[in-house]
XYZ file of N, CA and C in Angstrom:
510
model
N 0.818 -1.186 0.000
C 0.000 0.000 0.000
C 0.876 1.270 0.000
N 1.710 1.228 0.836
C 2.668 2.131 1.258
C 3.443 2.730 -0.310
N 3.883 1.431 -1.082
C 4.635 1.609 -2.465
C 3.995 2.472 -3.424
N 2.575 1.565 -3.344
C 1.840 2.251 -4.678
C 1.307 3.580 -4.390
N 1.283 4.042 -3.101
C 1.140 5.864 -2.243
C 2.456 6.282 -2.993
N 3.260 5.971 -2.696
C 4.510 6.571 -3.272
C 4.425 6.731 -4.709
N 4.475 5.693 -5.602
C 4.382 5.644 -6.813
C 2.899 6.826 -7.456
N 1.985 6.385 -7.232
C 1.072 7.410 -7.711
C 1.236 8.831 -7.350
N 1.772 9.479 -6.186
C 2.126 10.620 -5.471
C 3.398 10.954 -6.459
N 4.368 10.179 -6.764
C 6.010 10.896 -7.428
C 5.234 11.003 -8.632
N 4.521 10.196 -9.260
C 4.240 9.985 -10.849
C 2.916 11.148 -10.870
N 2.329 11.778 -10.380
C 1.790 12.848 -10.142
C 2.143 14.106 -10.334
N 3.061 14.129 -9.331
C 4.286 15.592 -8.946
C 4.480 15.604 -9.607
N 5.168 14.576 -10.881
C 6.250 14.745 -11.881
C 5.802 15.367 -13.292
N 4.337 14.787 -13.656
C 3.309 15.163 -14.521
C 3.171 16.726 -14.161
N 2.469 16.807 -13.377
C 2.605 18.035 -12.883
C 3.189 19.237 -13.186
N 4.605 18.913 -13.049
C 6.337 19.383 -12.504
C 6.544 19.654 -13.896
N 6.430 18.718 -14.950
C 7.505 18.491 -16.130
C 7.097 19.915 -16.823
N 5.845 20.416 -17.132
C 6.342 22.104 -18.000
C 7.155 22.807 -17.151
N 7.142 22.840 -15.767
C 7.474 24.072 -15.157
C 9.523 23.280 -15.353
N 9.388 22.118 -15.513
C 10.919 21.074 -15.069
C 11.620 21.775 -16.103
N 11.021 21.391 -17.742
C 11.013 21.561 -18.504
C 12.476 23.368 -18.635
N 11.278 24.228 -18.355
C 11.598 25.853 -18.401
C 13.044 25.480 -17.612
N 12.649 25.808 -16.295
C 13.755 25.852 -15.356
C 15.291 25.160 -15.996
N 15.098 23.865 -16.240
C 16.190 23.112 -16.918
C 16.619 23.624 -18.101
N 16.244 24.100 -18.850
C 16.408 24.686 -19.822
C 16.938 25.950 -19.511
N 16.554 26.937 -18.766
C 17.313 28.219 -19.117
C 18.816 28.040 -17.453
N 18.052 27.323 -16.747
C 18.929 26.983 -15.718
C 20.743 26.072 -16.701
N 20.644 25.477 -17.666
C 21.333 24.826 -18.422
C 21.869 26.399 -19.233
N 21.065 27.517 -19.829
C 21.896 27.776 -20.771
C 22.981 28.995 -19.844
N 21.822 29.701 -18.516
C 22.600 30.454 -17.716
C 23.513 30.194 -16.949
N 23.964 28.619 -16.503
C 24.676 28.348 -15.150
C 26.091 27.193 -16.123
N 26.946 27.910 -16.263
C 28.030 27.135 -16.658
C 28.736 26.417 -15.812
N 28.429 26.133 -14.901
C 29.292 25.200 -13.948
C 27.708 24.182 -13.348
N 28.524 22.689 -13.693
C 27.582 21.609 -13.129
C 26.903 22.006 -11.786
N 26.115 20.650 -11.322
C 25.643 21.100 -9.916
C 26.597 20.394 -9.099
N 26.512 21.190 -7.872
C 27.462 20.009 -6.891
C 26.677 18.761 -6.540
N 27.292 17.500 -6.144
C 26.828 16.593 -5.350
C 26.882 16.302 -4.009
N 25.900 15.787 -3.519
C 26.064 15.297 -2.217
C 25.804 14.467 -1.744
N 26.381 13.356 -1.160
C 26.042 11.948 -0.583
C 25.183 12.039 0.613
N 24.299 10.768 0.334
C 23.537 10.759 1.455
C 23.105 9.265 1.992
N 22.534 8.646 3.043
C 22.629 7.445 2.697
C 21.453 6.942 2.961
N 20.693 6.094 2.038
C 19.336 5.845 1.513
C 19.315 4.135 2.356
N 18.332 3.928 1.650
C 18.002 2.221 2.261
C 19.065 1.222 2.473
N 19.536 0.302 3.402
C 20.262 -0.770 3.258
C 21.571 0.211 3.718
N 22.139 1.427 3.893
C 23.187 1.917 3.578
C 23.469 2.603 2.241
N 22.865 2.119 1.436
C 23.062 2.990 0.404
C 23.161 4.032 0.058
N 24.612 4.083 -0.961
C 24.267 5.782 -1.240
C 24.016 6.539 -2.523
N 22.924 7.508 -1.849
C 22.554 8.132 -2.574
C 22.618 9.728 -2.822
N 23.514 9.815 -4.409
C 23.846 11.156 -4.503
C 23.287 11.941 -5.311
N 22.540 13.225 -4.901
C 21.996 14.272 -4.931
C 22.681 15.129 -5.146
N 22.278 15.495 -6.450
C 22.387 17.266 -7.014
C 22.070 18.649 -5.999
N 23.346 19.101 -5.904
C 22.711 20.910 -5.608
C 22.827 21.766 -6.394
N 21.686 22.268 -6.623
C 21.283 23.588 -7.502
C 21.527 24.580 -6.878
N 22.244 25.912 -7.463
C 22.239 27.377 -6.850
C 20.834 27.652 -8.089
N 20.467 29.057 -6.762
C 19.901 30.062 -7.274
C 18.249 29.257 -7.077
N 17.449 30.149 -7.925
C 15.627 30.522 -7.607
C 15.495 28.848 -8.389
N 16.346 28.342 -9.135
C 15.853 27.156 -9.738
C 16.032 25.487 -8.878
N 16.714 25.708 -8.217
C 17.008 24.891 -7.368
C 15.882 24.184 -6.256
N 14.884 24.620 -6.122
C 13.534 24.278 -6.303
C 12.792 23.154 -6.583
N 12.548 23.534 -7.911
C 12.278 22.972 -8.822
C 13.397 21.806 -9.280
N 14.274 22.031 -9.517
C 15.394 20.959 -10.235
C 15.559 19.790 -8.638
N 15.302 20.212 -8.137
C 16.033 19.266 -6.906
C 14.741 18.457 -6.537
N 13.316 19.088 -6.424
C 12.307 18.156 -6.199
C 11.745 16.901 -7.289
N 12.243 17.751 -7.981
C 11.739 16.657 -9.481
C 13.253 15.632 -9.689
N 14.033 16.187 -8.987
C 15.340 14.614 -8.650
C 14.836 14.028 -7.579
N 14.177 14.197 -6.628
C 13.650 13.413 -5.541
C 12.511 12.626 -5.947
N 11.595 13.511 -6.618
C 10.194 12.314 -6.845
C 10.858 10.944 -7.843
N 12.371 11.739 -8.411
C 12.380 10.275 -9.475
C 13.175 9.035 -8.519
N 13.552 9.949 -7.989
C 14.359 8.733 -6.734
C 13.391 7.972 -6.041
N 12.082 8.738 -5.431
C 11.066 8.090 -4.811
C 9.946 7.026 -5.904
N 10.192 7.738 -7.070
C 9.429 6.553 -7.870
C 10.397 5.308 -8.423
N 11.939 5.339 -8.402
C 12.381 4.284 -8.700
C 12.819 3.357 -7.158
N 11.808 3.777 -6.446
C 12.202 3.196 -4.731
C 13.051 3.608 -4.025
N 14.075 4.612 -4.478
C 15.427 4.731 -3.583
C 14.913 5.856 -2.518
N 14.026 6.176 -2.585
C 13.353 6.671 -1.299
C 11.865 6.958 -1.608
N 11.166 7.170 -0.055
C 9.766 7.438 -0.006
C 8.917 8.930 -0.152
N 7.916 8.919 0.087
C 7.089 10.182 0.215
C 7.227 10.552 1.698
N 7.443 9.727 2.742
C 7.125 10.027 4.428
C 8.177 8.692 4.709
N 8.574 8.851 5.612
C 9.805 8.153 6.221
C 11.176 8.774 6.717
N 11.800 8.312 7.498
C 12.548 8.827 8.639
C 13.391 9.892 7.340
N 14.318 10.813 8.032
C 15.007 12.050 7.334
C 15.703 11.612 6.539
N 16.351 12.073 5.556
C 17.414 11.673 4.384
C 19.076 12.079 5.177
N 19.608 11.324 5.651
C 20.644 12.520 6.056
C 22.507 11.793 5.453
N 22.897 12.408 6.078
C 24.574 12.985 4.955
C 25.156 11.577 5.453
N 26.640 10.967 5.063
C 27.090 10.142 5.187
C 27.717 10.401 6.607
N 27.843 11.719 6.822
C 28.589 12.141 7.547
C 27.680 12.158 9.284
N 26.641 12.363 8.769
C 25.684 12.602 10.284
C 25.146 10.719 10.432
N 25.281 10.021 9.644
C 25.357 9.151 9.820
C 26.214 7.673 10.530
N 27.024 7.868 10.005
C 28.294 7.834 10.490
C 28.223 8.048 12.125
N 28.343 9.417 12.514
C 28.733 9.811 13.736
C 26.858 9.462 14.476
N 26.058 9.420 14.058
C 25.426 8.690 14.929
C 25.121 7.294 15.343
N 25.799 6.413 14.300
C 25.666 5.155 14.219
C 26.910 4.882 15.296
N 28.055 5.835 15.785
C 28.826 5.486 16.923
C 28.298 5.872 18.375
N 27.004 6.713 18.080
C 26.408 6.948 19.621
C 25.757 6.341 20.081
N 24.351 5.597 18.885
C 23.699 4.937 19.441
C 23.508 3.299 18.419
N 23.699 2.551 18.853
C 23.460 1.038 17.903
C 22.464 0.811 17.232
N 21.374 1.312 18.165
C 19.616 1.459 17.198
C 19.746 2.208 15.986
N 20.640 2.992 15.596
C 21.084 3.954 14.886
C 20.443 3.192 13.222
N 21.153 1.858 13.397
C 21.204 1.344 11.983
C 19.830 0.959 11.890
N 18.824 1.169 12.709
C 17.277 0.026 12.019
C 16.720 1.271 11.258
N 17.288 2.430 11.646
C 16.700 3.373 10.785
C 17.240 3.405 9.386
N 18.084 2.632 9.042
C 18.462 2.511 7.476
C 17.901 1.511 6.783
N 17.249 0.599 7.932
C 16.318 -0.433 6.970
C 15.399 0.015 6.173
N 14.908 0.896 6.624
C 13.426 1.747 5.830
C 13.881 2.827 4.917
N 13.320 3.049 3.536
C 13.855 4.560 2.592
C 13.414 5.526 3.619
N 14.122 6.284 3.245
C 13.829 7.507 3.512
C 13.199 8.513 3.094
N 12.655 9.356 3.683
C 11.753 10.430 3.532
C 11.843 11.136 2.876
N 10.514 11.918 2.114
C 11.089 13.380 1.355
C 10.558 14.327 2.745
N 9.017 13.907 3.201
C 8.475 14.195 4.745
C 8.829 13.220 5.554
N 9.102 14.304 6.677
C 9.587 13.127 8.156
C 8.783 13.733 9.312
N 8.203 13.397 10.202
C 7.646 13.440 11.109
C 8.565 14.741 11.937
N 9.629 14.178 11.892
C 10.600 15.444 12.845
C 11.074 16.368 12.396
N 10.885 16.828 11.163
C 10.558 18.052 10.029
C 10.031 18.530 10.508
N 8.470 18.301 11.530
C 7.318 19.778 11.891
C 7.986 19.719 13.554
N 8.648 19.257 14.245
C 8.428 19.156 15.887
C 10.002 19.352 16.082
N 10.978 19.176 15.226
C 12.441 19.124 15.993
C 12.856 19.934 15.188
N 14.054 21.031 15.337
C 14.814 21.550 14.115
C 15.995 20.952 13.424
N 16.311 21.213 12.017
C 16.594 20.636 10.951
C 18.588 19.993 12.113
N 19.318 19.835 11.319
C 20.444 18.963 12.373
C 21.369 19.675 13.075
N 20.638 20.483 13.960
C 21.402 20.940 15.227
C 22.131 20.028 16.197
N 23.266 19.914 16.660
C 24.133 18.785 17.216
C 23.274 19.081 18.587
N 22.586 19.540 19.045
C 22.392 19.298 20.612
C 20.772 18.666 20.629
N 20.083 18.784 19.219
C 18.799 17.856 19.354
C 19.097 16.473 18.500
N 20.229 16.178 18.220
C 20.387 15.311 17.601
C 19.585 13.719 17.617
N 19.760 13.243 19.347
C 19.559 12.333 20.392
C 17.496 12.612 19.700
N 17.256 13.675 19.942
C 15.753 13.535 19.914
C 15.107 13.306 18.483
N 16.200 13.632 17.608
C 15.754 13.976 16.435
C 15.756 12.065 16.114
N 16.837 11.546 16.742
C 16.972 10.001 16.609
C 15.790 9.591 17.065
N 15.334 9.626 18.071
C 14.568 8.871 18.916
C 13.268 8.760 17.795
N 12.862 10.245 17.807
C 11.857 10.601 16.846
C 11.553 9.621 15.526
N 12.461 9.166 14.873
C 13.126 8.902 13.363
C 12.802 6.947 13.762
N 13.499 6.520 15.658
C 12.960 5.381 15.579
C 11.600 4.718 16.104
N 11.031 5.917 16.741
C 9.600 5.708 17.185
C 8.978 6.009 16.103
N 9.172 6.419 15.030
C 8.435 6.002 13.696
C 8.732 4.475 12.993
N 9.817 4.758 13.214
C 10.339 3.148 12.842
C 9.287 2.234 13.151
N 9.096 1.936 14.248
C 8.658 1.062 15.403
C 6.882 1.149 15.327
N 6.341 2.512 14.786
C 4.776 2.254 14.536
C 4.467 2.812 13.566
N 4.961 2.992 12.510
C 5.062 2.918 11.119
C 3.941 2.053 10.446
N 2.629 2.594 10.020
C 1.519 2.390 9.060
C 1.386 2.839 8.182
N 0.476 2.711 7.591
C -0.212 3.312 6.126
C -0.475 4.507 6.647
N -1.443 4.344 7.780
C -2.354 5.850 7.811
C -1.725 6.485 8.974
N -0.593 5.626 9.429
C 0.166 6.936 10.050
C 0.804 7.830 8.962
N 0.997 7.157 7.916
C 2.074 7.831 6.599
C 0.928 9.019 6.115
N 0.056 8.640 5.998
C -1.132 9.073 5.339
C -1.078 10.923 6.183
N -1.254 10.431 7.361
C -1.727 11.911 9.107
C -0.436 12.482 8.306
N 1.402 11.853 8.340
C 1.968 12.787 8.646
C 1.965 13.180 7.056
N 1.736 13.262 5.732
C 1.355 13.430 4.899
C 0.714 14.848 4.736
N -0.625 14.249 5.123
C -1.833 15.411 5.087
C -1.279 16.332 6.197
N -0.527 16.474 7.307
C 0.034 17.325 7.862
C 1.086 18.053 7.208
N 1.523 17.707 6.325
C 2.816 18.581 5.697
C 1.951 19.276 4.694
N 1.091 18.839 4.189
C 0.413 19.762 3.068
C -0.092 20.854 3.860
N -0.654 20.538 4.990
C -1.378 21.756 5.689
C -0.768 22.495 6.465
N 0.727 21.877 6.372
C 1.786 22.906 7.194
C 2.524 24.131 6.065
N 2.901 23.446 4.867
C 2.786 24.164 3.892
C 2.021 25.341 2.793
N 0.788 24.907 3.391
C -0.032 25.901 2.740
C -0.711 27.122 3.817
N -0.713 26.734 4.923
C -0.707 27.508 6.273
C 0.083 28.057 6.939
N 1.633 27.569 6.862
C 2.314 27.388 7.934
C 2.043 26.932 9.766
N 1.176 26.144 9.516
C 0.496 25.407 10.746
C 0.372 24.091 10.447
N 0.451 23.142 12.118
C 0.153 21.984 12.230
C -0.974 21.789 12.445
N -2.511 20.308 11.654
C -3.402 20.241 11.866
C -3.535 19.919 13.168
N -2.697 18.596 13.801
C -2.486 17.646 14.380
C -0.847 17.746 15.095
N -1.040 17.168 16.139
C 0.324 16.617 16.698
C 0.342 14.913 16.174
N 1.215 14.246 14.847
C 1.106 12.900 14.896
C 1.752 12.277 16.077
N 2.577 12.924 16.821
C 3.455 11.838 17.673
C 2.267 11.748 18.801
N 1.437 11.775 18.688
C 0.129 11.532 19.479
C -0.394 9.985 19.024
N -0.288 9.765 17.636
C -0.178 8.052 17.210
C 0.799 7.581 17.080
N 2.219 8.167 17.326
C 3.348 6.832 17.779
C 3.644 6.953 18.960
N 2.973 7.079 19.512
C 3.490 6.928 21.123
C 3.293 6.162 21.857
N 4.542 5.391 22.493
C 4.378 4.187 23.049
C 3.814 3.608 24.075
């Protein structure tokens, strides 16, 4: 259930996406003479997965429409724990051992600790974990679904409908 949410949701966006992909790539290609940078990150199983950075107003656009294709060829999800660097990985997989069950699952384009923790400050790190495996641990459809419909309505409001960690809580 979870897959084919993903799949219909990237293959959506992308329909969507492709005139506006289209423009952007195009004049973003004839104005920006230097490639994009990359950046490693590490996706399911350990895997890694490297991501384009775009400078400037197009970067947007070019970088979400590299994510939905990543999320429609599986290498990551629509909702699932954070995407993070080889590097923050790494150094948390020496703090805590639980560290690694969070690489069993893709990763997120939305994460639950996106609306409640801030982005990777070294002193919420510990919570931002915890967060990432108490999803782990009660991880559904229609929990995917709440924290979902919460990012749309955090985005178009800047407000939360809901607190979800109200349904993973143990």
């Amino acid at each position: 259930m979870k897959r084919s949410f993903d799949i219909i949701t990237s293959l959506f966006s992308l329909i969507i996406m492709l005139p506006f992909y289209i423009i952007v790539k195009v004049f973003y290609s004839l104005s920006s003479h230097r490639r994009a940078e990359k950046d490693e990150y590490v996706g399911k199983n350990g895997d890694t997965l490297t991501i384009p950075r775009y400078e400037g107003r197009a970067s947007v656009i070019l970088s979400f429409w590299y994510v939905m294709t990543l999320v429609l060829r599986g290498a990551m999800s629509i909702v699932g724990p954070r995407l993070r660097s080889v590097e923050y990985v790494d150094a948390m997989s020496q703090i805590c051992e639980d560290y690694v069950d969070i690489l069993r699952v893709s990763p997120g384009i939305i994460a639950e600790s996106s609306f409640y923790l801030p982005s990777d400050n070294t002193s919420r790190r510990s919570d931002i974990m915890e967060n990432d495996l108490r999803y782990i641990r009660c991880r559904t459809f229609f929990l995917d679904l709440v924290i979902f419909f919460d990012a749309v309505i955090f985005f178009i409001t800047n407000r939360l409908s809901w607190n979800t960690t109200a349904y993973t809580s143990e």
